[in-house]
Amino acid sequence: MDKYGISYVKKDNHKDSYDGFSLYIRFYKAWNKEHALNKFEKSKFYKEYPELGGSMDGFSNVRSVWKVEK
């Protein structure tokens, strides 16, 4: 299995946030990007924000998925 990183936003209204959203990263061991994204979608960190738009699928808080090189 390879290691994949997923960047996502979370609405937390932190003092350093941008318009109430902050950027976070999670790492998953997965066979490919789709497998990593499926694992993330089943986690408590996945959320849909219709007002964001422009994300990978248009409505979720996922910003990018990449393979971590060793």
PDB file of N, CA and C in Angstrom:
ATOM      1  N   MET A   1       0.843  -1.183   0.000  1.00  0.00           N
ATOM      2  CA  MET A   1       0.000   0.000   0.000  1.00  0.00           C
ATOM      3  C   MET A   1       0.882   1.238   0.000  1.00  0.00           C
ATOM      4  N   ASP A   2       0.376   2.259  -0.644  1.00  0.00           N
ATOM      5  CA  ASP A   2       1.071   3.542  -0.683  1.00  0.00           C
ATOM      6  C   ASP A   2       0.422   4.489   0.313  1.00  0.00           C
ATOM      7  N   LYS A   3       1.088   5.604   0.558  1.00  0.00           N
ATOM      8  CA  LYS A   3       0.577   6.611   1.471  1.00  0.00           C
ATOM      9  C   LYS A   3       0.078   7.799   0.660  1.00  0.00           C
ATOM     10  N   TYR A   4      -1.140   8.259   0.965  1.00  0.00           N
ATOM     11  CA  TYR A   4      -1.752   9.379   0.268  1.00  0.00           C
ATOM     12  C   TYR A   4      -2.128  10.466   1.259  1.00  0.00           C
ATOM     13  N   GLY A   5      -1.970  11.686   0.828  1.00  0.00           N
ATOM     14  CA  GLY A   5      -2.374  12.833   1.632  1.00  0.00           C
ATOM     15  C   GLY A   5      -3.632  13.440   1.045  1.00  0.00           C
ATOM     16  N   ILE A   6      -4.514  13.901   1.915  1.00  0.00           N
ATOM     17  CA  ILE A   6      -5.737  14.569   1.482  1.00  0.00           C
ATOM     18  C   ILE A   6      -5.824  15.891   2.228  1.00  0.00           C
ATOM     19  N   SER A   7      -5.901  16.979   1.475  1.00  0.00           N
ATOM     20  CA  SER A   7      -6.108  18.280   2.107  1.00  0.00           C
ATOM     21  C   SER A   7      -7.597  18.591   2.050  1.00  0.00           C
ATOM     22  N   TYR A   8      -8.096  19.160   3.149  1.00  0.00           N
ATOM     23  CA  TYR A   8      -9.518  19.474   3.237  1.00  0.00           C
ATOM     24  C   TYR A   8      -9.714  20.713   4.089  1.00  0.00           C
ATOM     25  N   VAL A   9     -10.859  21.339   3.938  1.00  0.00           N
ATOM     26  CA  VAL A   9     -11.177  22.513   4.746  1.00  0.00           C
ATOM     27  C   VAL A   9     -12.233  22.150   5.779  1.00  0.00           C
ATOM     28  N   LYS A  10     -12.209  22.907   6.855  1.00  0.00           N
ATOM     29  CA  LYS A  10     -13.155  22.690   7.940  1.00  0.00           C
ATOM     30  C   LYS A  10     -13.624  24.054   8.429  1.00  0.00           C
ATOM     31  N   LYS A  11     -14.914  24.204   8.613  1.00  0.00           N
ATOM     32  CA  LYS A  11     -15.454  25.462   9.124  1.00  0.00           C
ATOM     33  C   LYS A  11     -15.284  25.470  10.634  1.00  0.00           C
ATOM     34  N   ASP A  12     -14.390  26.332  11.111  1.00  0.00           N
ATOM     35  CA  ASP A  12     -14.131  26.353  12.543  1.00  0.00           C
ATOM     36  C   ASP A  12     -14.039  27.766  13.119  1.00  0.00           C
ATOM     37  N   ASN A  13     -14.096  28.779  12.277  1.00  0.00           N
ATOM     38  CA  ASN A  13     -14.050  30.175  12.715  1.00  0.00           C
ATOM     39  C   ASN A  13     -12.857  30.477  13.621  1.00  0.00           C
ATOM     40  N   HIS A  14     -11.752  29.805  13.386  1.00  0.00           N
ATOM     41  CA  HIS A  14     -10.518  30.056  14.116  1.00  0.00           C
ATOM     42  C   HIS A  14     -10.008  31.452  13.769  1.00  0.00           C
ATOM     43  N   LYS A  15      -9.247  32.070  14.644  1.00  0.00           N
ATOM     44  CA  LYS A  15      -8.784  33.439  14.388  1.00  0.00           C
ATOM     45  C   LYS A  15      -7.895  33.537  13.144  1.00  0.00           C
ATOM     46  N   ASP A  16      -7.238  32.434  12.759  1.00  0.00           N
ATOM     47  CA  ASP A  16      -6.394  32.435  11.566  1.00  0.00           C
ATOM     48  C   ASP A  16      -7.123  31.886  10.337  1.00  0.00           C
ATOM     49  N   SER A  17      -8.410  31.634  10.438  1.00  0.00           N
ATOM     50  CA  SER A  17      -9.144  31.058   9.324  1.00  0.00           C
ATOM     51  C   SER A  17      -9.459  32.111   8.260  1.00  0.00           C
ATOM     52  N   TYR A  18      -9.789  31.626   7.089  1.00  0.00           N
ATOM     53  CA  TYR A  18     -10.159  32.496   5.979  1.00  0.00           C
ATOM     54  C   TYR A  18     -11.646  32.310   5.719  1.00  0.00           C
ATOM     55  N   ASP A  19     -12.425  33.337   5.928  1.00  0.00           N
ATOM     56  CA  ASP A  19     -13.888  33.263   5.806  1.00  0.00           C
ATOM     57  C   ASP A  19     -14.476  32.149   6.661  1.00  0.00           C
ATOM     58  N   GLY A  20     -13.859  31.873   7.808  1.00  0.00           N
ATOM     59  CA  GLY A  20     -14.364  30.858   8.730  1.00  0.00           C
ATOM     60  C   GLY A  20     -13.893  29.446   8.451  1.00  0.00           C
ATOM     61  N   PHE A  21     -13.062  29.248   7.402  1.00  0.00           N
ATOM     62  CA  PHE A  21     -12.571  27.916   7.041  1.00  0.00           C
ATOM     63  C   PHE A  21     -11.063  27.820   7.258  1.00  0.00           C
ATOM     64  N   SER A  22     -10.609  26.662   7.733  1.00  0.00           N
ATOM     65  CA  SER A  22      -9.183  26.390   7.909  1.00  0.00           C
ATOM     66  C   SER A  22      -8.816  25.155   7.090  1.00  0.00           C
ATOM     67  N   LEU A  23      -7.556  25.083   6.650  1.00  0.00           N
ATOM     68  CA  LEU A  23      -7.076  23.974   5.830  1.00  0.00           C
ATOM     69  C   LEU A  23      -6.363  22.946   6.709  1.00  0.00           C
ATOM     70  N   TYR A  24      -6.684  21.667   6.505  1.00  0.00           N
ATOM     71  CA  TYR A  24      -6.087  20.567   7.258  1.00  0.00           C
ATOM     72  C   TYR A  24      -5.617  19.486   6.292  1.00  0.00           C
ATOM     73  N   ILE A  25      -4.786  18.568   6.788  1.00  0.00           N
ATOM     74  CA  ILE A  25      -4.283  17.456   5.983  1.00  0.00           C
ATOM     75  C   ILE A  25      -4.409  16.167   6.783  1.00  0.00           C
ATOM     76  N   ARG A  26      -4.860  15.095   6.122  1.00  0.00           N
ATOM     77  CA  ARG A  26      -4.922  13.754   6.694  1.00  0.00           C
ATOM     78  C   ARG A  26      -4.146  12.825   5.775  1.00  0.00           C
ATOM     79  N   PHE A  27      -3.552  11.789   6.350  1.00  0.00           N
ATOM     80  CA  PHE A  27      -2.809  10.802   5.570  1.00  0.00           C
ATOM     81  C   PHE A  27      -3.460   9.433   5.723  1.00  0.00           C
ATOM     82  N   TYR A  28      -3.535   8.699   4.607  1.00  0.00           N
ATOM     83  CA  TYR A  28      -4.130   7.367   4.597  1.00  0.00           C
ATOM     84  C   TYR A  28      -3.245   6.414   3.815  1.00  0.00           C
ATOM     85  N   LYS A  29      -3.214   5.156   4.253  1.00  0.00           N
ATOM     86  CA  LYS A  29      -2.566   4.107   3.469  1.00  0.00           C
ATOM     87  C   LYS A  29      -3.646   3.521   2.579  1.00  0.00           C
ATOM     88  N   ALA A  30      -3.385   3.524   1.264  1.00  0.00           N
ATOM     89  CA  ALA A  30      -4.393   3.071   0.316  1.00  0.00           C
ATOM     90  C   ALA A  30      -3.723   2.535  -0.943  1.00  0.00           C
ATOM     91  N   TRP A  31      -4.511   1.832  -1.766  1.00  0.00           N
ATOM     92  CA  TRP A  31      -3.991   1.259  -3.010  1.00  0.00           C
ATOM     93  C   TRP A  31      -3.855   2.327  -4.090  1.00  0.00           C
ATOM     94  N   ASN A  32      -4.778   3.312  -4.105  1.00  0.00           N
ATOM     95  CA  ASN A  32      -4.747   4.376  -5.100  1.00  0.00           C
ATOM     96  C   ASN A  32      -5.495   5.599  -4.545  1.00  0.00           C
ATOM     97  N   LYS A  33      -5.569   6.651  -5.356  1.00  0.00           N
ATOM     98  CA  LYS A  33      -6.218   7.884  -4.895  1.00  0.00           C
ATOM     99  C   LYS A  33      -7.690   7.677  -4.574  1.00  0.00           C
ATOM    100  N   GLU A  34      -8.372   6.899  -5.405  1.00  0.00           N
ATOM    101  CA  GLU A  34      -9.797   6.661  -5.185  1.00  0.00           C
ATOM    102  C   GLU A  34     -10.041   5.924  -3.869  1.00  0.00           C
ATOM    103  N   HIS A  35      -9.168   4.956  -3.571  1.00  0.00           N
ATOM    104  CA  HIS A  35      -9.285   4.200  -2.317  1.00  0.00           C
ATOM    105  C   HIS A  35      -9.069   5.130  -1.119  1.00  0.00           C
ATOM    106  N   ALA A  36      -8.073   6.012  -1.206  1.00  0.00           N
ATOM    107  CA  ALA A  36      -7.816   6.974  -0.133  1.00  0.00           C
ATOM    108  C   ALA A  36      -9.010   7.903   0.046  1.00  0.00           C
ATOM    109  N   LEU A  37      -9.573   8.368  -1.065  1.00  0.00           N
ATOM    110  CA  LEU A  37     -10.724   9.259  -0.999  1.00  0.00           C
ATOM    111  C   LEU A  37     -11.943   8.553  -0.413  1.00  0.00           C
ATOM    112  N   ASN A  38     -12.127   7.282  -0.741  1.00  0.00           N
ATOM    113  CA  ASN A  38     -13.227   6.512  -0.152  1.00  0.00           C
ATOM    114  C   ASN A  38     -13.063   6.381   1.357  1.00  0.00           C
ATOM    115  N   LYS A  39     -11.837   6.141   1.810  1.00  0.00           N
ATOM    116  CA  LYS A  39     -11.579   6.058   3.254  1.00  0.00           C
ATOM    117  C   LYS A  39     -11.894   7.392   3.931  1.00  0.00           C
ATOM    118  N   PHE A  40     -11.491   8.497   3.282  1.00  0.00           N
ATOM    119  CA  PHE A  40     -11.742   9.816   3.855  1.00  0.00           C
ATOM    120  C   PHE A  40     -13.242  10.106   3.919  1.00  0.00           C
ATOM    121  N   GLU A  41     -13.981   9.736   2.886  1.00  0.00           N
ATOM    122  CA  GLU A  41     -15.418   9.992   2.854  1.00  0.00           C
ATOM    123  C   GLU A  41     -16.158   9.244   3.953  1.00  0.00           C
ATOM    124  N   LYS A  42     -15.609   8.151   4.430  1.00  0.00           N
ATOM    125  CA  LYS A  42     -16.232   7.389   5.518  1.00  0.00           C
ATOM    126  C   LYS A  42     -15.839   7.931   6.890  1.00  0.00           C
ATOM    127  N   SER A  43     -14.888   8.850   6.937  1.00  0.00           N
ATOM    128  CA  SER A  43     -14.408   9.377   8.211  1.00  0.00           C
ATOM    129  C   SER A  43     -15.284  10.527   8.703  1.00  0.00           C
ATOM    130  N   LYS A  44     -15.046  10.930   9.935  1.00  0.00           N
ATOM    131  CA  LYS A  44     -15.800  12.047  10.511  1.00  0.00           C
ATOM    132  C   LYS A  44     -15.326  13.389   9.955  1.00  0.00           C
ATOM    133  N   PHE A  45     -14.240  13.403   9.200  1.00  0.00           N
ATOM    134  CA  PHE A  45     -13.688  14.656   8.689  1.00  0.00           C
ATOM    135  C   PHE A  45     -14.341  15.094   7.382  1.00  0.00           C
ATOM    136  N   TYR A  46     -15.020  14.177   6.699  1.00  0.00           N
ATOM    137  CA  TYR A  46     -15.664  14.494   5.431  1.00  0.00           C
ATOM    138  C   TYR A  46     -16.951  15.262   5.684  1.00  0.00           C
ATOM    139  N   LYS A  47     -17.152  16.311   4.921  1.00  0.00           N
ATOM    140  CA  LYS A  47     -18.359  17.111   5.064  1.00  0.00           C
ATOM    141  C   LYS A  47     -18.684  17.756   3.732  1.00  0.00           C
ATOM    142  N   GLU A  48     -19.951  18.007   3.498  1.00  0.00           N
ATOM    143  CA  GLU A  48     -20.351  18.697   2.282  1.00  0.00           C
ATOM    144  C   GLU A  48     -20.665  20.151   2.612  1.00  0.00           C
ATOM    145  N   TYR A  49     -20.077  21.036   1.837  1.00  0.00           N
ATOM    146  CA  TYR A  49     -20.317  22.465   1.973  1.00  0.00           C
ATOM    147  C   TYR A  49     -20.765  23.001   0.617  1.00  0.00           C
ATOM    148  N   PRO A  50     -22.065  23.040   0.348  1.00  0.00           N
ATOM    149  CA  PRO A  50     -22.540  23.493  -0.966  1.00  0.00           C
ATOM    150  C   PRO A  50     -22.064  24.895  -1.324  1.00  0.00           C
ATOM    151  N   GLU A  51     -21.837  25.736  -0.337  1.00  0.00           N
ATOM    152  CA  GLU A  51     -21.438  27.118  -0.626  1.00  0.00           C
ATOM    153  C   GLU A  51     -19.994  27.233  -1.105  1.00  0.00           C
ATOM    154  N   LEU A  52     -19.174  26.182  -0.926  1.00  0.00           N
ATOM    155  CA  LEU A  52     -17.773  26.269  -1.327  1.00  0.00           C
ATOM    156  C   LEU A  52     -17.594  26.170  -2.836  1.00  0.00           C
ATOM    157  N   GLY A  53     -18.161  25.138  -3.443  1.00  0.00           N
ATOM    158  CA  GLY A  53     -18.003  24.950  -4.886  1.00  0.00           C
ATOM    159  C   GLY A  53     -16.536  24.942  -5.287  1.00  0.00           C
ATOM    160  N   GLY A  54     -16.220  24.524  -6.474  1.00  0.00           N
ATOM    161  CA  GLY A  54     -14.845  24.554  -6.959  1.00  0.00           C
ATOM    162  C   GLY A  54     -13.923  23.511  -6.363  1.00  0.00           C
ATOM    163  N   SER A  55     -14.425  22.631  -5.509  1.00  0.00           N
ATOM    164  CA  SER A  55     -13.581  21.574  -4.954  1.00  0.00           C
ATOM    165  C   SER A  55     -13.532  20.424  -5.944  1.00  0.00           C
ATOM    166  N   MET A  56     -12.968  19.300  -5.530  1.00  0.00           N
ATOM    167  CA  MET A  56     -12.801  18.174  -6.441  1.00  0.00           C
ATOM    168  C   MET A  56     -14.126  17.704  -7.042  1.00  0.00           C
ATOM    169  N   ASP A  57     -15.184  17.641  -6.235  1.00  0.00           N
ATOM    170  CA  ASP A  57     -16.476  17.213  -6.779  1.00  0.00           C
ATOM    171  C   ASP A  57     -17.504  18.335  -6.756  1.00  0.00           C
ATOM    172  N   GLY A  58     -17.093  19.515  -6.370  1.00  0.00           N
ATOM    173  CA  GLY A  58     -17.985  20.665  -6.395  1.00  0.00           C
ATOM    174  C   GLY A  58     -18.658  20.992  -5.081  1.00  0.00           C
ATOM    175  N   PHE A  59     -18.798  20.028  -4.174  1.00  0.00           N
ATOM    176  CA  PHE A  59     -19.530  20.302  -2.948  1.00  0.00           C
ATOM    177  C   PHE A  59     -18.843  19.856  -1.665  1.00  0.00           C
ATOM    178  N   SER A  60     -17.820  19.036  -1.739  1.00  0.00           N
ATOM    179  CA  SER A  60     -17.224  18.523  -0.510  1.00  0.00           C
ATOM    180  C   SER A  60     -16.109  19.435  -0.023  1.00  0.00           C
ATOM    181  N   ASN A  61     -15.604  19.102   1.147  1.00  0.00           N
ATOM    182  CA  ASN A  61     -14.530  19.899   1.726  1.00  0.00           C
ATOM    183  C   ASN A  61     -13.148  19.433   1.274  1.00  0.00           C
ATOM    184  N   VAL A  62     -13.063  18.447   0.387  1.00  0.00           N
ATOM    185  CA  VAL A  62     -11.780  17.949  -0.118  1.00  0.00           C
ATOM    186  C   VAL A  62     -11.197  18.950  -1.100  1.00  0.00           C
ATOM    187  N   ARG A  63      -9.919  19.269  -0.939  1.00  0.00           N
ATOM    188  CA  ARG A  63      -9.251  20.201  -1.838  1.00  0.00           C
ATOM    189  C   ARG A  63      -8.285  19.497  -2.783  1.00  0.00           C
ATOM    190  N   SER A  64      -7.536  18.505  -2.286  1.00  0.00           N
ATOM    191  CA  SER A  64      -6.609  17.779  -3.155  1.00  0.00           C
ATOM    192  C   SER A  64      -6.251  16.432  -2.541  1.00  0.00           C
ATOM    193  N   VAL A  65      -5.822  15.515  -3.426  1.00  0.00           N
ATOM    194  CA  VAL A  65      -5.355  14.185  -3.015  1.00  0.00           C
ATOM    195  C   VAL A  65      -4.050  13.940  -3.760  1.00  0.00           C
ATOM    196  N   TRP A  66      -3.011  13.485  -3.042  1.00  0.00           N
ATOM    197  CA  TRP A  66      -1.736  13.232  -3.687  1.00  0.00           C
ATOM    198  C   TRP A  66      -1.045  12.034  -3.047  1.00  0.00           C
ATOM    199  N   LYS A  67      -0.176  11.431  -3.830  1.00  0.00           N
ATOM    200  CA  LYS A  67       0.614  10.288  -3.348  1.00  0.00           C
ATOM    201  C   LYS A  67       1.866  10.826  -2.687  1.00  0.00           C
ATOM    202  N   VAL A  68       2.164  10.337  -1.506  1.00  0.00           N
ATOM    203  CA  VAL A  68       3.355  10.744  -0.761  1.00  0.00           C
ATOM    204  C   VAL A  68       4.519   9.909  -1.252  1.00  0.00           C
ATOM    205  N   GLU A  69       5.541  10.565  -1.769  1.00  0.00           N
ATOM    206  CA  GLU A  69       6.730   9.865  -2.256  1.00  0.00           C
ATOM    207  C   GLU A  69       7.627   9.502  -1.081  1.00  0.00           C
ATOM    208  N   LYS A  70       8.259   8.362  -1.182  1.00  0.00           N
ATOM    209  CA  LYS A  70       9.142   7.890  -0.102  1.00  0.00           C
ATOM    210  C   LYS A  70      10.506   8.495  -0.216  1.00  0.00           C
TER     211      LYS A  70
END
